[in-house]
XYZ file of C-alpha atoms in Angstrom:
599
model
C -41.822 85.186 42.594
C -38.778 84.102 44.373
C -39.470 80.560 45.564
C -41.093 79.549 41.779
C -37.722 81.043 40.453
C -35.687 79.010 42.697
C -38.094 75.681 42.338
C -37.955 76.589 37.742
C -34.314 76.790 37.496
C -34.086 73.982 39.818
C -35.659 71.818 37.869
C -34.810 72.842 34.038
C -30.816 72.011 35.968
C -32.373 68.541 36.449
C -33.542 68.031 32.779
C -29.947 68.779 31.174
C -26.937 67.769 34.520
C -25.935 64.467 35.052
C -27.699 63.023 37.879
C -24.008 63.071 39.956
C -24.666 66.722 39.227
C -27.982 67.247 40.085
C -27.094 65.368 42.958
C -24.440 67.645 44.155
C -26.381 70.662 43.908
C -29.579 69.042 45.570
C -26.952 68.435 48.088
C -25.772 72.388 48.033
C -29.570 73.293 48.348
C -30.197 70.909 51.075
C -27.243 72.406 53.008
C -27.788 76.154 52.556
C -31.561 75.756 53.606
C -30.406 73.631 56.855
C -27.929 76.599 57.409
C -30.765 79.127 56.947
C -32.786 77.350 58.947
C -30.714 76.825 61.934
C -28.542 79.868 61.963
C -28.869 81.982 65.661
C -30.745 84.673 65.146
C -31.374 88.288 67.655
C -34.664 86.238 68.786
C -34.600 83.170 71.201
C -36.002 79.555 70.078
C -34.487 80.109 65.899
C -37.798 81.093 63.907
C -41.399 81.677 64.719
C -43.596 80.775 61.937
C -47.138 82.044 62.864
C -46.774 84.914 61.398
C -45.317 83.071 57.782
C -47.694 83.519 54.881
C -47.575 80.149 53.136
C -49.719 81.404 49.669
C -47.162 84.781 49.583
C -43.945 82.929 50.996
C -43.464 85.849 53.361
C -43.857 87.344 56.566
C -47.438 88.748 57.247
C -47.412 92.363 57.296
C -49.537 92.287 60.942
C -46.526 91.337 62.562
C -46.080 87.981 64.086
C -46.515 86.447 67.955
C -43.682 85.292 70.167
C -42.572 85.652 73.826
C -39.974 87.616 75.591
C -37.845 86.034 78.487
C -40.192 85.688 81.080
C -42.202 84.102 78.937
C -44.820 87.057 78.444
C -46.843 87.510 74.802
C -45.578 90.188 73.141
C -45.970 91.504 69.611
C -42.931 92.557 68.140
C -41.948 94.230 64.576
C -41.015 91.830 61.843
C -37.487 91.743 61.725
C -36.175 92.094 57.749
C -33.259 89.373 57.890
C -35.157 86.915 59.377
C -38.090 86.881 56.859
C -35.642 87.223 54.575
C -34.156 84.035 55.552
C -37.269 82.034 56.362
C -38.481 82.642 52.484
C -35.090 81.590 51.187
C -34.821 78.484 53.557
C -38.617 77.436 52.067
C -37.501 78.691 48.416
C -34.660 76.231 49.022
C -36.465 73.451 50.331
C -38.812 73.273 47.704
C -36.448 73.611 45.198
C -34.593 70.102 46.278
C -37.982 68.383 46.159
C -37.905 69.432 42.575
C -34.701 68.383 42.017
C -34.682 64.984 43.606
C -38.149 64.105 41.098
C -36.193 66.067 38.305
C -33.608 63.116 39.061
C -36.287 60.393 38.968
C -37.658 61.310 35.594
C -33.787 61.562 34.352
C -33.103 58.652 35.725
C -36.171 56.988 34.465
C -35.742 58.139 31.102
C -31.349 57.771 30.473
C -31.255 54.787 32.696
C -32.279 50.993 31.630
C -32.680 48.453 28.484
C -35.350 51.111 27.301
C -33.010 54.063 27.254
C -30.111 51.402 25.953
C -32.345 50.320 23.196
C -33.285 53.973 22.093
C -29.153 54.567 21.951
C -28.981 51.765 19.567
C -31.884 53.127 17.459
C -33.468 49.560 17.599
C -36.506 47.708 16.247
C -38.974 46.486 18.570
C -42.147 45.116 18.840
C -44.321 47.352 21.496
C -47.391 47.739 23.639
C -48.348 50.870 23.855
C -51.248 53.070 25.513
C -52.113 56.702 23.627
C -51.617 59.602 26.509
C -52.472 62.247 24.125
C -54.624 63.548 21.321
C -52.859 62.704 18.050
C -51.292 65.596 15.911
C -51.413 66.581 12.618
C -47.824 66.380 10.944
C -47.300 69.448 7.900
C -44.049 68.330 7.349
C -43.991 64.699 5.397
C -42.298 62.226 6.348
C -38.621 60.506 4.856
C -40.609 58.584 2.056
C -42.561 61.268 0.925
C -45.849 60.461 3.026
C -47.932 63.464 3.487
C -50.582 62.149 5.500
C -48.771 61.666 9.264
C -49.568 62.240 12.684
C -47.659 62.432 15.967
C -48.931 61.059 18.702
C -47.972 61.227 22.721
C -47.704 57.162 24.255
C -46.904 55.304 27.168
C -44.428 52.369 26.477
C -46.175 49.597 28.672
C -44.419 46.622 27.520
C -41.205 46.582 24.513
C -39.652 43.109 22.760
C -36.294 43.915 22.285
C -33.120 41.864 21.013
C -35.748 38.649 22.155
C -36.206 39.788 25.203
C -39.445 41.652 26.703
C -38.602 44.558 28.851
C -41.600 46.486 30.796
C -40.985 49.786 31.548
C -43.567 53.016 31.769
C -41.970 55.523 29.647
C -42.725 58.346 27.460
C -42.560 58.337 23.894
C -44.038 60.073 20.372
C -45.082 58.384 18.167
C -44.974 59.247 14.304
C -47.518 57.044 11.934
C -49.082 57.744 9.083
C -53.258 57.980 8.519
C -54.431 55.866 10.855
C -52.695 56.763 13.861
C -55.201 59.957 13.348
C -57.876 57.918 14.867
C -56.815 56.698 17.878
C -58.277 57.750 20.750
C -56.345 58.246 24.480
C -56.797 54.928 26.648
C -56.478 52.531 23.893
C -53.562 50.042 24.031
C -52.098 49.153 21.096
C -49.335 46.705 19.558
C -47.112 48.538 16.815
C -43.442 48.013 15.606
C -40.907 50.439 14.737
C -37.320 51.406 15.228
C -36.771 53.953 17.960
C -34.376 57.139 17.965
C -33.449 59.595 20.730
C -35.498 63.289 21.509
C -34.089 66.529 21.275
C -31.684 67.618 23.864
C -34.567 68.774 26.926
C -37.757 67.103 25.276
C -39.268 65.438 27.949
C -40.242 62.148 26.183
C -37.520 58.917 26.394
C -37.465 58.839 22.793
C -39.228 58.759 19.053
C -41.099 55.523 17.655
C -40.976 55.912 14.142
C -44.072 53.012 13.291
C -43.386 50.811 9.998
C -46.624 49.088 10.671
C -50.176 50.087 11.098
C -51.748 49.555 15.541
C -53.366 47.011 16.034
C -56.031 47.222 19.138
C -55.307 45.736 22.125
C -58.182 47.341 24.520
C -60.419 50.284 23.892
C -60.450 52.841 26.664
C -62.768 52.496 29.440
C -66.147 54.894 28.239
C -65.111 58.109 30.112
C -61.862 58.354 27.843
C -63.858 56.650 24.823
C -66.682 59.100 24.939
C -64.733 62.491 24.886
C -62.979 61.757 21.567
C -65.879 60.343 19.769
C -67.606 63.871 20.983
C -65.106 65.614 19.114
C -64.678 63.748 16.296
C -68.401 64.084 15.736
C -68.099 67.869 16.416
C -65.301 67.650 13.740
C -67.270 65.816 11.654
C -70.441 68.520 11.471
C -68.805 71.198 11.243
C -66.990 69.980 7.388
C -70.921 71.030 5.977
C -69.864 74.544 6.662
C -66.707 74.985 4.370
C -64.763 77.813 3.233
C -62.378 78.192 7.104
C -64.681 77.952 9.303
C -64.997 73.985 9.116
C -61.541 73.898 9.737
C -61.111 76.606 12.341
C -64.260 76.247 14.625
C -63.392 72.472 15.732
C -59.651 74.033 16.999
C -61.261 77.163 18.271
C -63.581 75.049 20.272
C -62.288 71.903 21.553
C -58.341 72.255 20.011
C -58.899 69.944 16.647
C -56.561 71.254 14.195
C -56.535 68.339 11.890
C -58.847 70.342 9.516
C -57.319 73.664 9.798
C -56.375 74.916 6.034
C -52.519 74.683 6.010
C -52.674 78.911 4.312
C -54.788 79.776 7.320
C -52.675 77.828 9.632
C -49.353 79.835 8.317
C -51.580 83.191 8.185
C -52.488 82.868 12.083
C -49.112 82.255 12.572
C -47.637 85.212 10.889
C -50.279 87.518 13.261
C -49.502 85.826 16.227
C -52.836 83.806 16.876
C -52.369 80.437 16.794
C -53.546 80.158 20.334
C -57.065 80.523 19.324
C -56.148 76.970 17.808
C -55.256 75.571 21.128
C -57.369 75.400 23.809
C -55.600 77.899 26.239
C -56.123 79.674 29.240
C -58.243 81.938 27.424
C -60.549 79.145 26.675
C -60.646 77.793 30.128
C -61.506 81.260 31.342
C -64.645 82.196 29.166
C -66.090 78.880 30.213
C -65.531 79.314 33.677
C -66.512 82.892 33.446
C -69.906 82.053 31.994
C -69.921 78.891 33.723
C -69.634 81.893 37.240
C -72.169 84.834 35.476
C -74.972 81.877 34.952
C -74.898 80.434 38.261
C -75.232 83.570 40.175
C -77.781 84.880 37.199
C -79.588 82.013 38.838
C -78.950 83.610 42.047
C -77.130 80.344 43.547
C -74.955 81.204 47.058
C -71.392 82.029 45.642
C -69.970 78.585 47.156
C -72.790 77.018 44.795
C -71.679 79.002 41.967
C -68.010 78.334 42.616
C -68.545 74.636 42.814
C -70.594 74.215 40.009
C -68.841 76.568 37.863
C -65.411 73.887 38.711
C -67.314 71.273 37.801
C -68.369 72.687 34.523
C -64.647 73.459 33.584
C -63.705 69.704 35.004
C -66.283 68.569 32.577
C -65.024 71.207 29.857
C -61.404 69.652 30.366
C -62.623 65.760 30.242
C -63.936 66.646 26.377
C -61.258 68.057 25.119
C -58.870 65.847 26.523
C -57.549 66.260 30.096
C -53.770 66.501 28.348
C -50.723 68.361 30.779
C -50.996 71.775 28.340
C -54.933 71.483 28.898
C -54.722 70.918 32.607
C -52.006 73.817 32.811
C -54.113 76.170 30.528
C -57.078 75.458 33.355
C -55.000 75.725 35.954
C -53.541 79.376 34.103
C -57.313 80.170 33.507
C -58.433 80.166 36.931
C -55.394 81.992 38.307
C -55.788 85.240 35.387
C -60.042 85.687 35.595
C -59.498 85.714 39.453
C -56.968 88.177 39.192
C -58.919 90.424 36.651
C -62.198 89.903 37.901
C -61.320 90.950 41.959
C -58.682 93.419 40.727
C -55.993 92.497 43.098
C -52.626 92.301 41.622
C -50.750 90.777 44.732
C -53.071 87.750 45.215
C -52.789 86.506 41.885
C -49.190 86.994 41.769
C -49.024 84.715 44.749
C -51.618 82.152 43.528
C -49.553 82.540 39.662
C -46.552 80.960 42.321
C -47.870 78.693 43.960
C -49.200 77.044 40.642
C -46.422 77.310 38.642
C -44.563 75.897 41.713
C -47.294 73.104 42.236
C -46.611 72.037 38.555
C -43.546 72.009 38.230
C -43.418 69.693 41.730
C -45.972 67.082 39.560
C -43.918 67.444 36.761
C -40.832 69.058 36.554
C -40.003 68.602 32.786
C -42.195 71.614 32.368
C -39.448 73.776 33.420
C -38.162 73.164 29.380
C -41.429 73.751 27.849
C -41.763 76.785 25.884
C -45.386 76.515 26.268
C -45.583 76.615 29.913
C -43.177 79.405 29.340
C -45.788 80.877 27.054
C -48.748 80.448 29.313
C -46.957 81.640 32.956
C -45.817 84.505 31.031
C -49.134 85.663 29.733
C -51.159 84.492 32.670
C -48.324 87.564 34.561
C -49.007 90.026 32.376
C -52.975 89.929 32.344
C -51.955 89.639 36.802
C -49.657 92.256 36.808
C -51.062 94.726 33.864
C -54.175 93.654 33.274
C -56.535 95.446 35.164
C -54.579 98.435 35.040
C -54.820 98.287 31.794
C -58.254 98.284 32.040
C -58.736 101.154 34.054
C -56.674 103.455 31.845
C -59.413 103.142 29.616
C -62.483 106.356 29.902
C -65.312 105.416 32.182
C -67.814 105.674 29.236
C -65.951 102.788 27.536
C -68.256 99.554 28.233
C -65.621 96.916 30.282
C -65.996 94.175 28.333
C -64.464 96.553 25.514
C -61.662 96.886 28.596
C -60.702 93.509 29.169
C -61.105 92.979 24.839
C -58.174 95.113 24.664
C -56.365 94.959 28.265
C -55.981 91.261 28.372
C -54.375 90.190 25.092
C -52.194 93.611 25.028
C -51.405 92.616 28.723
C -50.452 88.792 27.026
C -48.626 89.881 23.966
C -45.829 92.493 25.232
C -45.138 89.671 28.326
C -45.036 86.942 26.039
C -43.393 88.818 23.278
C -39.241 88.416 24.336
C -40.380 84.462 24.661
C -41.688 84.334 21.622
C -38.756 85.751 19.802
C -36.357 82.942 21.029
C -38.509 80.467 19.493
C -39.068 82.464 16.347
C -37.259 85.302 15.617
C -39.339 87.530 14.004
C -41.319 90.472 14.798
C -45.117 89.990 13.556
C -46.040 94.338 13.297
C -49.564 93.465 13.425
C -50.492 90.574 16.041
C -51.662 93.341 18.607
C -54.469 94.739 16.465
C -55.406 91.334 15.121
C -55.637 89.858 18.435
C -57.272 93.034 20.312
C -59.264 92.960 16.726
C -60.337 89.194 17.239
C -61.342 89.436 20.700
C -64.688 90.749 20.547
C -65.323 87.613 18.094
C -63.873 84.422 20.222
C -65.738 84.425 22.752
C -69.099 84.057 21.257
C -67.511 81.968 18.614
C -65.867 79.391 21.409
C -68.956 79.553 24.295
C -71.506 79.014 21.237
C -69.438 75.853 19.854
C -68.994 74.414 23.321
C -72.764 74.391 24.155
C -73.400 72.277 20.734
C -70.518 70.087 21.374
C -72.674 69.386 24.496
C -76.087 69.353 22.265
C -74.719 67.308 19.582
C -75.497 64.266 21.055
C -78.858 64.493 22.081
C -80.620 67.539 20.387
C -78.914 67.828 17.017
C -80.782 70.988 15.677
C -80.550 72.884 18.136
C -76.551 71.854 18.108
C -76.743 73.216 14.520
C -78.020 76.179 14.659
C -75.290 77.236 17.914
C -72.437 75.639 15.250
C -74.063 78.164 12.247
C -73.798 80.787 15.105
C -70.559 80.200 15.689
C -69.084 79.495 12.426
C -70.239 82.919 11.898
C -67.634 84.213 14.252
C -64.975 81.262 13.241
C -64.398 82.842 9.670
C -64.654 85.923 10.628
C -61.748 85.439 12.823
C -60.025 83.616 9.544
C -60.506 86.918 7.550
C -59.382 88.401 10.469
C -55.996 86.401 10.138
C -56.320 86.706 6.716
C -56.131 90.332 6.392
C -53.199 91.061 8.422
C -51.050 88.807 7.227
C -51.376 89.682 4.098
C -50.109 93.863 4.798
C -46.612 94.353 4.038
C -44.508 93.678 6.645
C -46.918 91.285 8.323
C -43.332 89.448 9.410
C -40.019 91.715 10.078
C -36.553 89.988 10.735
C -35.376 90.515 14.172
C -32.133 89.203 16.420
C -31.715 86.488 17.614
C -30.396 84.697 21.053
C -30.532 86.908 24.096
C -30.224 90.306 22.702
C -33.320 89.804 20.717
C -35.510 89.112 24.234
C -34.022 92.526 25.505
C -34.549 94.631 22.196
C -38.119 92.431 22.301
C -38.729 93.992 25.751
C -37.600 96.991 25.202
C -40.214 97.383 23.164
C -42.986 96.298 25.042
C -42.314 98.692 27.764
C -42.557 101.043 25.196
C -45.524 100.222 23.921
C -46.905 99.847 27.759
C -45.996 103.470 28.171
C -47.326 104.530 24.906
C -50.416 102.916 25.524
C -50.684 104.742 28.849
C -50.073 108.467 26.787
C -52.275 108.001 24.617
C -54.693 106.917 27.266
C -54.096 109.993 29.261
C -53.467 112.745 27.068
C -53.838 115.320 29.656
C -51.576 113.421 31.824
C -49.089 113.318 28.901
C -48.942 117.142 28.399
C -48.580 117.831 32.342
C -45.626 115.164 32.113
C -43.793 117.124 29.668
C -44.835 120.707 30.934
C -42.942 119.113 34.285
C -39.885 117.727 32.413
C -39.552 121.058 30.707
C -39.404 122.898 33.565
C -36.767 120.052 35.200
C -34.702 120.477 32.025
C -35.516 123.753 32.310
C -34.389 124.361 36.175
C -31.196 122.045 35.831
C -29.912 123.752 32.684
C -29.957 127.385 35.018
C -28.436 125.442 37.531
C -25.063 124.117 35.351
C -24.940 127.804 33.699
C -24.750 129.863 37.084
C -22.331 126.781 38.680
C -19.982 127.254 35.199
C -20.435 131.308 35.998
C -19.068 131.828 39.113
C -15.646 131.148 38.538
C -15.649 133.294 36.607
C -17.130 136.062 38.122
C -14.621 135.182 40.854
C -11.556 135.783 38.888
C -12.794 139.020 37.923
C -13.327 140.197 40.815
C -9.618 139.376 42.197
C -8.302 140.834 38.962
C -10.942 143.731 37.796
C -14.038 145.383 39.382
C -15.895 144.856 41.959
C -19.386 145.603 42.963
C -19.702 146.656 46.235
C -23.427 145.481 47.087
C -24.962 148.688 48.515
C -22.845 151.712 48.598
C -22.573 152.420 45.202
C -19.034 152.229 44.656
C -16.810 150.109 42.016
C -13.115 149.176 42.967
C -10.613 148.672 40.798
C -8.083 145.841 42.122
C -5.103 146.268 40.371
C -2.402 142.999 41.781
C 0.726 143.983 43.205
C 3.418 143.128 45.273
C 2.015 141.986 48.207
C -1.053 144.541 47.693
C -3.823 145.672 46.451
C -4.420 149.133 46.145
C -7.590 150.348 45.461
C -9.071 153.693 44.735
C -12.345 155.250 44.449
C -14.177 155.979 41.295
C -16.399 158.664 40.820
C -20.152 157.325 41.323
C -22.077 156.254 38.275
C -24.970 158.509 39.528
C -23.823 160.081 42.802
C -23.599 164.136 42.149
C -20.759 165.287 40.637
C -18.094 168.765 41.129
C -20.426 171.866 42.108
C -20.017 174.486 38.915
C -19.216 177.709 39.411
C -22.103 180.053 39.036
C -20.654 183.730 38.766
C -23.078 186.512 40.501
C -26.185 188.328 39.435
C -24.605 191.094 37.049
C -21.258 189.598 36.580
C -19.635 188.162 33.509
């Protein structure tokens, strides 16, 4: 965990610090890593990296191989200070790499002619390449336009102030209904006005389009095909009507353009918005289904794993290889491996490696709430998912246990971060997600199969879509039901205090779940706690009575064990006079009895 946290912290600093401050930070980290690497240790020759675990970033438990002074082989016990220094050195070097990449990205965003045009809020003519799927905005624009879209693009050429500037900057275009038909890979020309993005955002700026886009180049076939497939699936879903027509494309391909605004608000209230985006759960379901199918066909494990990964890659290509989708696929693989194998330690190591790799490739992810929630959800599944499944009684089917454990673990770990983004407490988020857990897999898997069959066998795809629509409609009904209950969205404190209190509540909920699933152990724990409290109170009571007993023994009656007497101590000048008292149970003086015949 330490290398991942250091890399993340450096990447966050790289998105906020000026270039000079970031350079100083990287120099400091590099110097600290050099000191740790070349600091002389107790053994000769510095570090021996033979026993270092490059997956878990630590020393292997089995020790490491070295040589003594005479050159003979030996296997000493690994030294804790040395392993700690090595881990810190590796973490610092990785942090320097992340900081350097962040510095390059920051310079690209804040320096040059493009940055000057953004700062001046200039009107430009731009040639853009679509970098992701369009996203519909629910809030009307300044001119009152209701149908507005946000499209991630890459700026290729910009005409500003009579000069043409070539670049490779990331922008977000805000435009009208024509932008909803944009396809990743298209090259367009548009006029508009630039403005700066929010602090900490990965984009170099925002372009408010003032004209419809003109197509300069169509996308490649491998880029155009998935977009057309998504649009065809969304159009085919409209025949079902109701909530299913808009929710089914969102659950399968992540297209929320037809999602009802009231349903979207209800799902946001009960914490189910992750179902309308391609998340790690979708990727886990697809990968798990492919693995199960391959093993059912008796494919060898390497072949089954390869076929499943190819199928997952095709799914990612179908929904659009956006950075968020790629991130979700990686997190989904890690979560599935952790739950299936039940090895939290290895799953945690894989999660750390994935986080480090993603941050080294894209340091801007460090300030993304989506990335944070994805990591926290995967962390919850890795750390507590399998344990919660083991808490469930054996007579409960394993798929039911997984349906309860996975959303519970993800919800508890994501709660503190969600409060920072939206300071409210969804009182029914956990019950709603657990109730919908059994409906999400069939809707996702049937809908994905229908997408594949739609161009070739429309009739079979229609049957699969009809079945998937039933499950999607049930999910929508669950969201609306729980959102309509009183107290569905309760106010919660903001900031660090709100996150801390939500963390305490999450830990309490996890403990309450364990107690509810282990009533016998809970009773034994209560009895053991009661016994311990009684022992502590008796010890304190005895300690409190002891001085009083000693005081009484100095000034009053003293019992002498084994002798049956009490002595009275009477303090006088320098001496304690004692005299015997009659024994309580001892023989008294002999009674005088008259002789026989006497009076």
